[in-house]
Amino acid sequence: MWIAILSSREVKRGRPYRVQRMGEDMVFWRDGDGKIMALRNYCPHRQALLSQGKVVNGLIQCPYHGFEFDGAGNVVHVPAMGRSQKPPSYLKAKSYTLYEQYGIVWMWYGPGQPEAPPKFFDDLKDLEAYAEYWETWNISFLRAVENQLDGFHLPFVHYNTIGRGNRTLINGVALKQIDDITFVWHAAAERDVGQKPKVRLD
Ligand code: FES
């Protein structure tokens, strides 16, 4: 499954960027063409943190003995062996399959390799600008998802902003399954003047 894990602008050219996602300690960087790369953050030689190294010619250079790795995790250069010798192929860092578009970086999480790029919202593809915002909530991610789907709290918790108008009666909720990972959720709030809420929404 594809999981959106970063905003593109977090990973700058010429600088390693350390991130923990899905329980993995990872280092990100951009190669010479600006393409995003990621490896497990531990050098397969002596476990130094690659994120404390440098980006050299589009490769990540370990801070301990200077081994250089490409985005597939291969050792491309071992300084102590000199440029004339081929590095050993058995030393390999764990790499990750990434996809970057619309200012978002996705990571493939799970067995095998993806058959297609991640799905995006077709109606958002042509947007010229959008805003990002993030903050850390010290809760299970399920609580955050639940909160986003819960419109019933708006007139109480957010009564003077997005929930203003005392619209406490909820029509719906209507749920439409599009495919195995996409659904549309819709509810309509209105003032309670004694009417019954509609179960179905058109
Ligand atoms: S620990 Fe990374 S090159 Fe030795």
Coordinates of N, CA, C and O in Angstrom, one line a residue, residues 28-192:
F28 N 16.5 10.5 4.1 CA 16.1 10.9 2.8 C 17.1 11.9 2.2 O 17.7 12.6 3.0
W29 N 17.2 11.9 0.9 CA 18.0 12.9 0.3 C 17.6 13.0 -1.2 O 16.8 12.2 -1.7
R30 N 18.2 13.9 -1.9 CA 17.9 14.1 -3.4 C 19.1 13.8 -4.2 O 20.2 14.3 -3.8
D31 N 19.0 13.0 -5.2 CA 20.2 12.7 -6.1 C 20.5 13.9 -7.0 O 19.8 15.0 -6.9
G32 N 21.4 13.7 -7.9 CA 21.8 14.8 -8.8 C 20.7 15.4 -9.6 O 20.8 16.6 -10.0
D33 N 19.7 14.6 -9.9 CA 18.6 15.1 -10.7 C 17.4 15.6 -9.8 O 16.4 15.9 -10.4
G34 N 17.6 15.6 -8.5 CA 16.6 16.1 -7.6 C 15.6 15.0 -7.3 O 14.6 15.2 -6.6
K35 N 15.9 13.7 -7.7 CA 14.9 12.6 -7.4 C 15.1 12.2 -5.9 O 16.3 12.2 -5.4
I36 N 14.0 11.9 -5.3 CA 14.1 11.6 -3.9 C 14.5 10.2 -3.6 O 14.1 9.3 -4.4
M37 N 15.3 10.0 -2.6 CA 15.9 8.7 -2.3 C 15.7 8.4 -0.8 O 15.7 9.4 0.0
A38 N 15.6 7.2 -0.4 CA 15.5 6.9 1.0 C 16.2 5.5 1.3 O 16.0 4.6 0.6
L39 N 16.9 5.5 2.4 CA 17.5 4.2 2.9 C 17.2 4.1 4.4 O 16.9 5.1 5.1
R40 N 17.3 2.9 4.9 CA 17.3 2.7 6.3 C 18.5 3.5 6.9 O 19.6 3.5 6.3
N41 N 18.3 4.1 8.0 CA 19.3 5.1 8.5 C 20.6 4.5 9.0 O 21.4 5.3 9.5
Y42 N 20.7 3.2 9.0 CA 21.9 2.6 9.6 C 22.8 2.0 8.5 O 22.4 1.2 7.8
C43 N 24.0 2.5 8.5 CA 25.0 2.0 7.5 C 25.2 0.5 7.7 O 25.4 0.1 8.9
P44 N 25.2 -0.2 6.7 CA 25.4 -1.7 6.8 C 26.8 -2.1 7.2 O 27.0 -3.2 7.5
H45 N 27.7 -1.1 7.2 CA 29.1 -1.4 7.5 C 29.2 -1.5 9.1 O 29.4 -2.6 9.6
R46 N 29.1 -0.4 9.7 CA 29.2 -0.4 11.2 C 28.1 0.3 11.9 O 28.2 0.8 13.0
Q47 N 27.0 0.5 11.2 CA 25.7 1.0 11.8 C 25.7 2.5 12.1 O 24.9 2.9 13.0
A48 N 26.7 3.2 11.6 CA 26.6 4.7 11.8 C 25.3 5.2 11.2 O 24.8 4.7 10.3
L49 N 24.9 6.4 11.7 CA 23.7 7.0 11.2 C 24.0 7.8 9.9 O 24.8 8.7 9.9
L50 N 23.4 7.3 8.8 CA 23.7 7.9 7.5 C 23.2 9.4 7.5 O 23.7 10.2 6.8
S51 N 22.2 9.6 8.3 CA 21.6 11.0 8.3 C 22.6 12.0 8.8 O 22.5 13.2 8.6
Q52 N 23.7 11.5 9.5 CA 24.7 12.5 10.0 C 25.8 12.6 8.9 O 26.9 13.3 9.2
G53 N 25.7 12.0 7.8 CA 26.7 12.1 6.7 C 26.4 13.2 5.8 O 25.7 14.2 6.2
K54 N 26.9 13.1 4.6 CA 26.7 14.2 3.6 C 26.1 13.6 2.3 O 26.2 12.4 2.0
V55 N 25.6 14.5 1.5 CA 25.2 14.1 0.1 C 26.3 14.5 -0.8 O 26.8 15.7 -0.8
V56 N 26.9 13.5 -1.5 CA 28.1 13.8 -2.3 C 27.8 13.2 -3.7 O 27.5 12.0 -3.9
N57 N 27.7 14.1 -4.7 CA 27.4 13.7 -6.1 C 26.2 12.9 -6.2 O 26.1 11.9 -6.9
G58 N 25.2 13.3 -5.4 CA 23.9 12.6 -5.5 C 23.8 11.3 -4.7 O 22.8 10.6 -4.7
L59 N 24.9 11.0 -4.0 CA 24.9 9.7 -3.2 C 25.0 10.2 -1.7 O 25.3 11.3 -1.4
I60 N 24.6 9.2 -0.8 CA 24.7 9.5 0.6 C 26.0 8.9 1.1 O 26.3 7.8 0.9
Q61 N 26.8 9.8 1.8 CA 28.1 9.4 2.3 C 28.0 9.2 3.8 O 27.6 10.1 4.5
C62 N 28.4 8.0 4.2 CA 28.4 7.7 5.6 C 29.4 8.5 6.4 O 30.5 8.7 5.9
P63 N 29.1 9.0 7.6 CA 30.0 9.9 8.3 C 31.2 9.2 8.9 O 32.1 9.8 9.3
Y64 N 31.1 7.8 9.0 CA 32.1 7.1 9.7 C 33.4 6.8 8.9 O 34.5 7.2 9.1
H65 N 33.2 6.0 7.8 CA 34.3 5.6 6.9 C 34.1 6.1 5.5 O 34.9 5.7 4.6
G66 N 33.1 6.9 5.3 CA 32.9 7.5 4.0 C 32.4 6.7 2.9 O 32.4 7.1 1.7
F67 N 31.8 5.5 3.2 CA 31.2 4.7 2.1 C 30.1 5.5 1.5 O 29.3 6.2 2.2
E68 N 29.9 5.4 0.2 CA 28.9 6.1 -0.5 C 27.8 5.1 -1.1 O 28.2 4.1 -1.7
F69 N 26.6 5.5 -0.8 CA 25.4 4.6 -1.2 C 24.5 5.3 -2.2 O 24.3 6.5 -2.1
D70 N 24.0 4.5 -3.2 CA 23.0 5.1 -4.1 C 21.6 4.8 -3.5 O 21.5 4.2 -2.4
G71 N 20.6 5.2 -4.2 CA 19.2 5.1 -3.7 C 18.7 3.7 -3.6 O 17.7 3.5 -2.9
A72 N 19.4 2.8 -4.3 CA 19.0 1.4 -4.2 C 19.7 0.7 -3.0 O 19.4 -0.5 -2.8
G73 N 20.5 1.4 -2.3 CA 21.2 0.8 -1.2 C 22.6 0.2 -1.5 O 23.2 -0.3 -0.6
N74 N 23.0 0.3 -2.8 CA 24.3 -0.3 -3.2 C 25.4 0.6 -2.7 O 25.3 1.8 -2.8
V75 N 26.5 0.0 -2.3 CA 27.7 0.7 -2.0 C 28.4 1.0 -3.3 O 28.7 0.1 -4.1
V76 N 28.6 2.3 -3.6 CA 29.2 2.7 -4.9 C 30.7 3.0 -4.7 O 31.4 2.8 -5.6
H77 N 31.0 3.4 -3.5 CA 32.4 3.8 -3.3 C 32.9 3.5 -1.9 O 32.2 3.9 -1.0
V78 N 34.0 2.8 -1.7 CA 34.6 2.6 -0.4 C 36.0 3.3 -0.5 O 36.9 2.8 -1.1
P79 N 36.1 4.4 0.2 CA 37.3 5.2 0.0 C 38.6 4.4 0.3 O 39.6 4.6 -0.4
A80 N 38.6 3.6 1.4 CA 39.8 2.9 1.7 C 40.3 1.9 0.6 O 41.4 1.5 0.6
M81 N 39.3 1.5 -0.2 CA 39.7 0.6 -1.3 C 40.2 1.3 -2.6 O 40.7 0.7 -3.5
G82 N 39.9 2.6 -2.6 CA 40.3 3.4 -3.8 C 39.3 3.3 -4.9 O 38.5 2.4 -4.9
R83 N 39.4 4.2 -5.8 CA 38.4 4.3 -6.9 C 38.6 3.1 -7.9 O 37.7 2.8 -8.7
S84 N 39.8 2.5 -7.8 CA 40.1 1.5 -8.8 C 39.4 0.1 -8.5 O 39.4 -0.7 -9.4
Q85 N 38.9 0.0 -7.3 CA 38.4 -1.3 -6.9 C 36.9 -1.2 -6.8 O 36.3 -0.2 -6.3
K86 N 36.2 -2.3 -7.1 CA 34.8 -2.4 -7.0 C 34.4 -2.7 -5.6 O 34.9 -3.6 -5.0
P87 N 33.4 -2.0 -5.0 CA 33.0 -2.3 -3.6 C 32.3 -3.6 -3.6 O 31.7 -4.1 -4.5
P88 N 32.3 -4.2 -2.4 CA 31.6 -5.5 -2.2 C 30.1 -5.4 -2.4 O 29.5 -4.5 -1.8
S89 N 29.5 -6.3 -3.1 CA 28.0 -6.2 -3.3 C 27.2 -6.7 -2.1 O 26.1 -6.4 -2.0
Y90 N 27.9 -7.5 -1.2 CA 27.1 -8.0 -0.1 C 26.8 -6.9 0.9 O 25.9 -7.1 1.8
L91 N 27.5 -5.8 0.9 CA 27.1 -4.7 1.8 C 26.0 -3.8 1.1 O 26.3 -3.1 0.2
K92 N 24.8 -4.0 1.6 CA 23.7 -3.3 1.0 C 22.8 -2.7 2.1 O 22.5 -3.4 3.1
A93 N 22.4 -1.5 1.9 CA 21.5 -0.8 2.8 C 20.1 -1.1 2.4 O 19.8 -1.2 1.2
K94 N 19.2 -1.1 3.3 CA 17.8 -1.3 3.0 C 17.2 0.0 2.3 O 17.4 1.1 2.8
S95 N 16.6 -0.2 1.2 CA 16.1 0.9 0.4 C 14.5 0.9 0.4 O 13.9 -0.1 0.8
Y96 N 13.9 2.0 0.0 CA 12.5 2.1 0.1 C 12.0 2.6 -1.3 O 12.7 3.4 -2.0
T97 N 10.8 2.1 -1.7 CA 10.2 2.5 -3.0 C 9.4 3.8 -2.7 O 8.5 3.8 -1.9
L98 N 9.7 4.8 -3.4 CA 9.1 6.1 -3.2 C 8.4 6.6 -4.5 O 8.8 6.2 -5.6
Y99 N 7.5 7.5 -4.3 CA 6.8 8.2 -5.4 C 6.6 9.6 -5.0 O 6.1 9.8 -3.9
E100 N 6.9 10.5 -5.8 CA 6.7 11.9 -5.5 C 5.9 12.7 -6.5 O 6.3 12.7 -7.7
Q101 N 4.9 13.3 -6.1 CA 4.1 14.1 -7.0 C 3.2 15.0 -6.2 O 2.8 14.7 -5.1
Y102 N 2.8 16.1 -6.8 CA 1.8 17.1 -6.2 C 2.4 17.6 -4.8 O 1.6 17.9 -3.9
G103 N 3.7 17.6 -4.7 CA 4.3 18.1 -3.4 C 4.2 17.1 -2.3 O 4.4 17.5 -1.1
I104 N 3.9 15.8 -2.6 CA 3.8 14.8 -1.6 C 4.7 13.7 -1.9 O 4.9 13.3 -3.1
V105 N 5.3 13.1 -0.9 CA 6.2 11.9 -1.1 C 5.4 10.7 -0.5 O 5.0 10.7 0.7
W106 N 5.2 9.7 -1.3 CA 4.6 8.4 -0.8 C 5.7 7.3 -0.7 O 6.7 7.3 -1.4
M107 N 5.4 6.4 0.2 CA 6.3 5.3 0.4 C 5.5 4.0 0.2 O 4.3 3.9 0.7
W108 N 6.1 3.0 -0.5 CA 5.4 1.7 -0.6 C 5.6 0.9 0.6 O 6.8 0.7 1.0
Y109 N 4.5 0.5 1.3 CA 4.6 -0.2 2.6 C 3.9 -1.5 2.4 O 2.7 -1.6 2.2
G110 N 4.7 -2.6 2.6 CA 4.1 -3.9 2.5 C 4.9 -4.8 1.6 O 6.0 -4.4 1.1
P111 N 4.4 -6.0 1.3 CA 5.2 -6.9 0.5 C 5.2 -6.5 -1.0 O 4.3 -5.9 -1.5
G112 N 6.2 -7.0 -1.8 CA 6.2 -6.9 -3.2 C 6.5 -5.4 -3.6 O 6.9 -4.6 -2.8
Q113 N 6.2 -5.2 -4.9 CA 6.4 -3.9 -5.5 C 5.1 -3.4 -6.0 O 4.2 -4.2 -6.4
P114 N 4.9 -2.1 -6.1 CA 3.6 -1.5 -6.5 C 3.4 -1.8 -8.0 O 4.3 -1.8 -8.8
E115 N 2.1 -2.0 -8.4 CA 1.8 -2.1 -9.8 C 1.4 -0.8 -10.5 O 1.4 -0.7 -11.7
A116 N 1.1 0.2 -9.6 CA 0.7 1.5 -10.2 C 1.0 2.6 -9.2 O 1.2 2.3 -8.0
P117 N 1.1 3.8 -9.6 CA 1.4 4.9 -8.7 C 0.2 5.1 -7.7 O -0.9 4.5 -7.9
P118 N 0.5 5.8 -6.6 CA -0.6 6.0 -5.7 C -1.8 6.7 -6.3 O -1.6 7.6 -7.2
K119 N -3.0 6.5 -5.7 CA -4.2 7.2 -6.2 C -4.2 8.6 -5.6 O -3.8 8.8 -4.5
F120 N -4.6 9.5 -6.4 CA -4.7 10.9 -5.9 C -6.1 11.3 -6.2 O -6.9 10.6 -7.0
F121 N -6.5 12.5 -5.7 CA -7.9 13.0 -5.9 C -7.9 13.7 -7.3 O -7.3 14.7 -7.5
D122 N -8.7 13.1 -8.2 CA -8.7 13.6 -9.6 C -9.1 15.1 -9.6 O -8.5 15.8 -10.4
D123 N -10.0 15.5 -8.8 CA -10.5 16.9 -8.8 C -9.4 17.8 -8.2 O -9.6 19.0 -8.2
L124 N -8.4 17.3 -7.6 CA -7.4 18.2 -7.0 C -6.1 18.4 -7.9 O -5.3 19.2 -7.6
K125 N -6.1 17.6 -8.9 CA -4.8 17.6 -9.7 C -4.5 18.9 -10.3 O -3.3 19.2 -10.5
D126 N -5.5 19.7 -10.7 CA -5.2 20.9 -11.4 C -5.1 22.1 -10.4 O -5.0 23.2 -10.9
L127 N -5.2 21.9 -9.2 CA -5.1 23.0 -8.2 C -3.7 23.6 -8.4 O -2.7 22.9 -8.4
E128 N -3.7 24.9 -8.4 CA -2.4 25.6 -8.5 C -1.8 25.9 -7.1 O -0.6 26.1 -7.0
A129 N -2.6 25.9 -6.1 CA -2.0 26.1 -4.8 C -2.9 25.4 -3.7 O -4.1 25.3 -3.9
Y130 N -2.2 25.0 -2.7 CA -3.0 24.5 -1.6 C -2.1 24.7 -0.3 O -0.9 25.0 -0.4
A131 N -2.7 24.6 0.8 CA -2.0 24.9 2.0 C -1.7 23.6 2.8 O -2.4 22.6 2.6
E132 N -0.6 23.6 3.5 CA -0.3 22.4 4.4 C -0.2 22.9 5.8 O 0.1 24.0 6.1
Y133 N -0.6 22.0 6.7 CA -0.5 22.3 8.1 C -0.3 21.0 8.8 O -0.8 20.0 8.5
W134 N 0.6 21.0 9.8 CA 0.7 19.8 10.6 C 1.1 20.2 12.0 O 1.8 21.2 12.3
E135 N 0.7 19.3 12.9 CA 1.1 19.4 14.3 C 1.1 18.0 14.9 O 0.4 17.1 14.3
T136 N 1.8 17.8 16.0 CA 1.8 16.4 16.6 C 0.7 16.3 17.6 O 0.6 17.1 18.5
W137 N -0.1 15.3 17.5 CA -1.1 14.9 18.5 C -0.6 13.7 19.2 O -0.3 12.7 18.5
N138 N -0.6 13.7 20.5 CA -0.1 12.6 21.3 C -1.2 11.5 21.5 O -1.6 11.3 22.6
I139 N -1.7 11.0 20.4 CA -2.8 10.0 20.4 C -2.6 9.0 19.3 O -1.7 9.1 18.5
S140 N -3.4 7.9 19.4 CA -3.4 7.0 18.3 C -3.9 7.6 17.0 O -4.8 8.5 17.1
F141 N -3.4 7.2 15.9 CA -3.8 7.8 14.6 C -5.3 7.6 14.4 O -6.0 8.3 13.7
L142 N -5.8 6.5 15.0 CA -7.3 6.2 14.8 C -8.1 7.3 15.4 O -9.2 7.6 14.8
R143 N -7.7 7.9 16.5 CA -8.4 9.0 17.0 C -8.5 10.2 16.1 O -9.5 10.9 16.0
A144 N -7.4 10.4 15.4 CA -7.4 11.6 14.4 C -8.3 11.3 13.2 O -9.1 12.2 12.8
V145 N -8.3 10.1 12.7 CA -9.2 9.7 11.6 C -10.7 9.9 12.1 O -11.5 10.5 11.4
E146 N -10.9 9.3 13.2 CA -12.3 9.4 13.8 C -12.8 10.8 13.9 O -13.9 11.2 13.6
N147 N -11.9 11.6 14.4 CA -12.2 13.1 14.6 C -12.6 13.7 13.3 O -13.6 14.5 13.2
Q148 N -11.9 13.4 12.2 CA -12.1 14.0 10.9 C -13.5 13.6 10.3 O -14.1 14.3 9.5
L149 N -13.9 12.4 10.7 CA -15.2 11.9 10.2 C -16.4 12.2 11.0 O -17.5 12.0 10.6
D150 N -16.1 12.8 12.2 CA -17.1 13.1 13.1 C -17.6 14.6 13.0 O -16.9 15.5 13.5
G151 N -18.7 14.8 12.3 CA -19.2 16.1 12.1 C -20.2 16.5 13.3 O -20.5 17.7 13.4
F152 N -20.5 15.6 14.1 CA -21.5 15.9 15.1 C -21.0 16.8 16.2 O -21.8 17.4 16.9
H153 N -19.7 16.8 16.4 CA -19.2 17.7 17.5 C -19.0 19.1 17.1 O -18.8 20.0 17.9
L154 N -19.1 19.4 15.8 CA -18.8 20.8 15.3 C -19.6 21.9 16.0 O -19.0 22.9 16.4
P155 N -20.9 21.8 16.1 CA -21.7 22.9 16.8 C -21.4 23.1 18.3 O -21.8 24.1 18.8
F156 N -20.7 22.1 18.8 CA -20.4 22.2 20.3 C -18.9 22.6 20.5 O -18.6 23.6 21.1
V157 N -18.0 21.9 19.9 CA -16.6 22.2 20.1 C -16.1 23.4 19.3 O -15.4 24.2 19.8
H158 N -16.7 23.5 18.1 CA -16.3 24.6 17.2 C -17.5 25.6 17.0 O -17.7 26.0 15.8
Y159 N -18.2 25.9 18.0 CA -19.5 26.6 17.9 C -19.3 28.0 17.3 O -20.2 28.6 16.8
N160 N -18.0 28.6 17.5 CA -17.9 30.0 17.0 C -17.0 30.0 15.7 O -16.5 31.1 15.3
T161 N -16.7 28.9 15.1 CA -15.9 28.9 13.8 C -16.6 28.0 12.8 O -17.7 28.3 12.4
I162 N -16.1 26.8 12.5 CA -16.7 26.0 11.5 C -18.0 25.3 11.9 O -18.7 24.8 11.1
G163 N -18.3 25.4 13.2 CA -19.6 24.8 13.6 C -20.6 25.9 14.0 O -21.6 25.5 14.7
R164 N -20.4 27.1 13.6 CA -21.3 28.1 14.0 C -22.7 28.0 13.4 O -22.8 27.4 12.3
G165 N -23.7 28.5 14.0 CA -25.1 28.4 13.4 C -26.0 27.5 14.1 O -27.1 27.3 13.7
N166 N -25.5 26.8 15.2 CA -26.3 25.9 16.0 C -27.0 24.8 15.1 O -28.1 24.5 15.3
R167 N -26.3 24.4 14.1 CA -26.8 23.3 13.2 C -26.5 21.9 13.8 O -25.5 21.3 13.5
T168 N -27.3 21.5 14.8 CA -27.0 20.3 15.5 C -27.7 19.1 14.9 O -27.3 18.0 15.3
L169 N -28.6 19.2 14.0 CA -29.3 18.1 13.5 C -28.5 17.6 12.2 O -28.3 18.4 11.3
I170 N -28.3 16.3 12.1 CA -27.4 15.8 11.1 C -28.3 14.9 10.1 O -28.9 14.0 10.5
N171 N -28.3 15.3 8.9 CA -28.9 14.5 7.8 C -27.8 13.6 7.3 O -26.7 14.0 6.9
G172 N -28.1 12.3 7.1 CA -27.1 11.3 6.7 C -26.7 10.5 7.9 O -27.5 10.3 8.8
V173 N -25.6 10.0 8.0 CA -24.5 10.1 7.1 C -24.6 9.2 5.9 O -25.0 8.1 6.0
A174 N -24.2 9.7 4.7 CA -24.2 8.9 3.5 C -22.8 8.5 3.2 O -21.9 9.3 3.2
L175 N -22.7 7.2 2.9 CA -21.4 6.7 2.6 C -21.4 5.9 1.3 O -22.3 5.1 1.1
K176 N -20.5 6.3 0.4 CA -20.5 5.6 -0.9 C -19.1 5.0 -1.1 O -18.1 5.8 -1.1
Q177 N -19.1 3.7 -1.3 CA -17.8 3.1 -1.6 C -17.5 3.2 -3.1 O -18.3 2.8 -3.9
I178 N -16.3 3.7 -3.4 CA -15.9 3.9 -4.8 C -15.1 2.6 -5.2 O -15.3 2.1 -6.3
D179 N -14.1 2.2 -4.4 CA -13.4 1.0 -4.7 C -12.8 0.5 -3.3 O -13.3 1.0 -2.3
D180 N -11.8 -0.3 -3.4 CA -11.5 -1.0 -2.1 C -10.7 0.0 -1.2 O -10.6 -0.3 0.0
I181 N -10.2 1.1 -1.6 CA -9.6 2.0 -0.7 C -10.2 3.5 -0.7 O -9.6 4.4 -0.1
T182 N -11.2 3.7 -1.5 CA -11.8 5.0 -1.6 C -13.3 5.0 -1.3 O -14.0 4.1 -1.8
F183 N -13.7 6.0 -0.5 CA -15.1 6.1 -0.3 C -15.4 7.6 -0.1 O -14.5 8.4 0.2
V184 N -16.6 8.0 -0.4 CA -17.1 9.3 -0.2 C -18.1 9.4 1.0 O -19.0 8.5 1.1
W185 N -17.8 10.3 1.8 CA -18.6 10.4 3.1 C -19.3 11.8 3.0 O -18.7 12.8 2.7
H186 N -20.6 11.8 3.4 CA -21.3 13.1 3.3 C -22.3 13.2 4.3 O -23.1 12.2 4.6
A187 N -22.4 14.3 5.0 CA -23.5 14.6 6.0 C -23.8 16.1 5.8 O -23.0 16.9 5.4
A188 N -25.1 16.4 6.1 CA -25.5 17.8 6.0 C -26.2 18.2 7.4 O -27.1 17.5 7.8
A189 N -25.7 19.3 7.9 CA -26.1 19.7 9.2 C -27.2 20.9 9.0 O -27.0 21.6 8.1
E190 N -28.2 20.9 9.9 CA -29.1 22.0 9.8 C -29.7 22.3 11.2 O -29.5 21.4 12.1
R191 N -30.3 23.4 11.4 CA -30.9 23.7 12.6 C -32.1 22.8 12.9 O -32.8 22.4 12.0
D192 N -32.2 22.5 14.2 CA -33.3 21.6 14.6 C -34.5 22.4 14.9 O -34.6 23.1 16.0

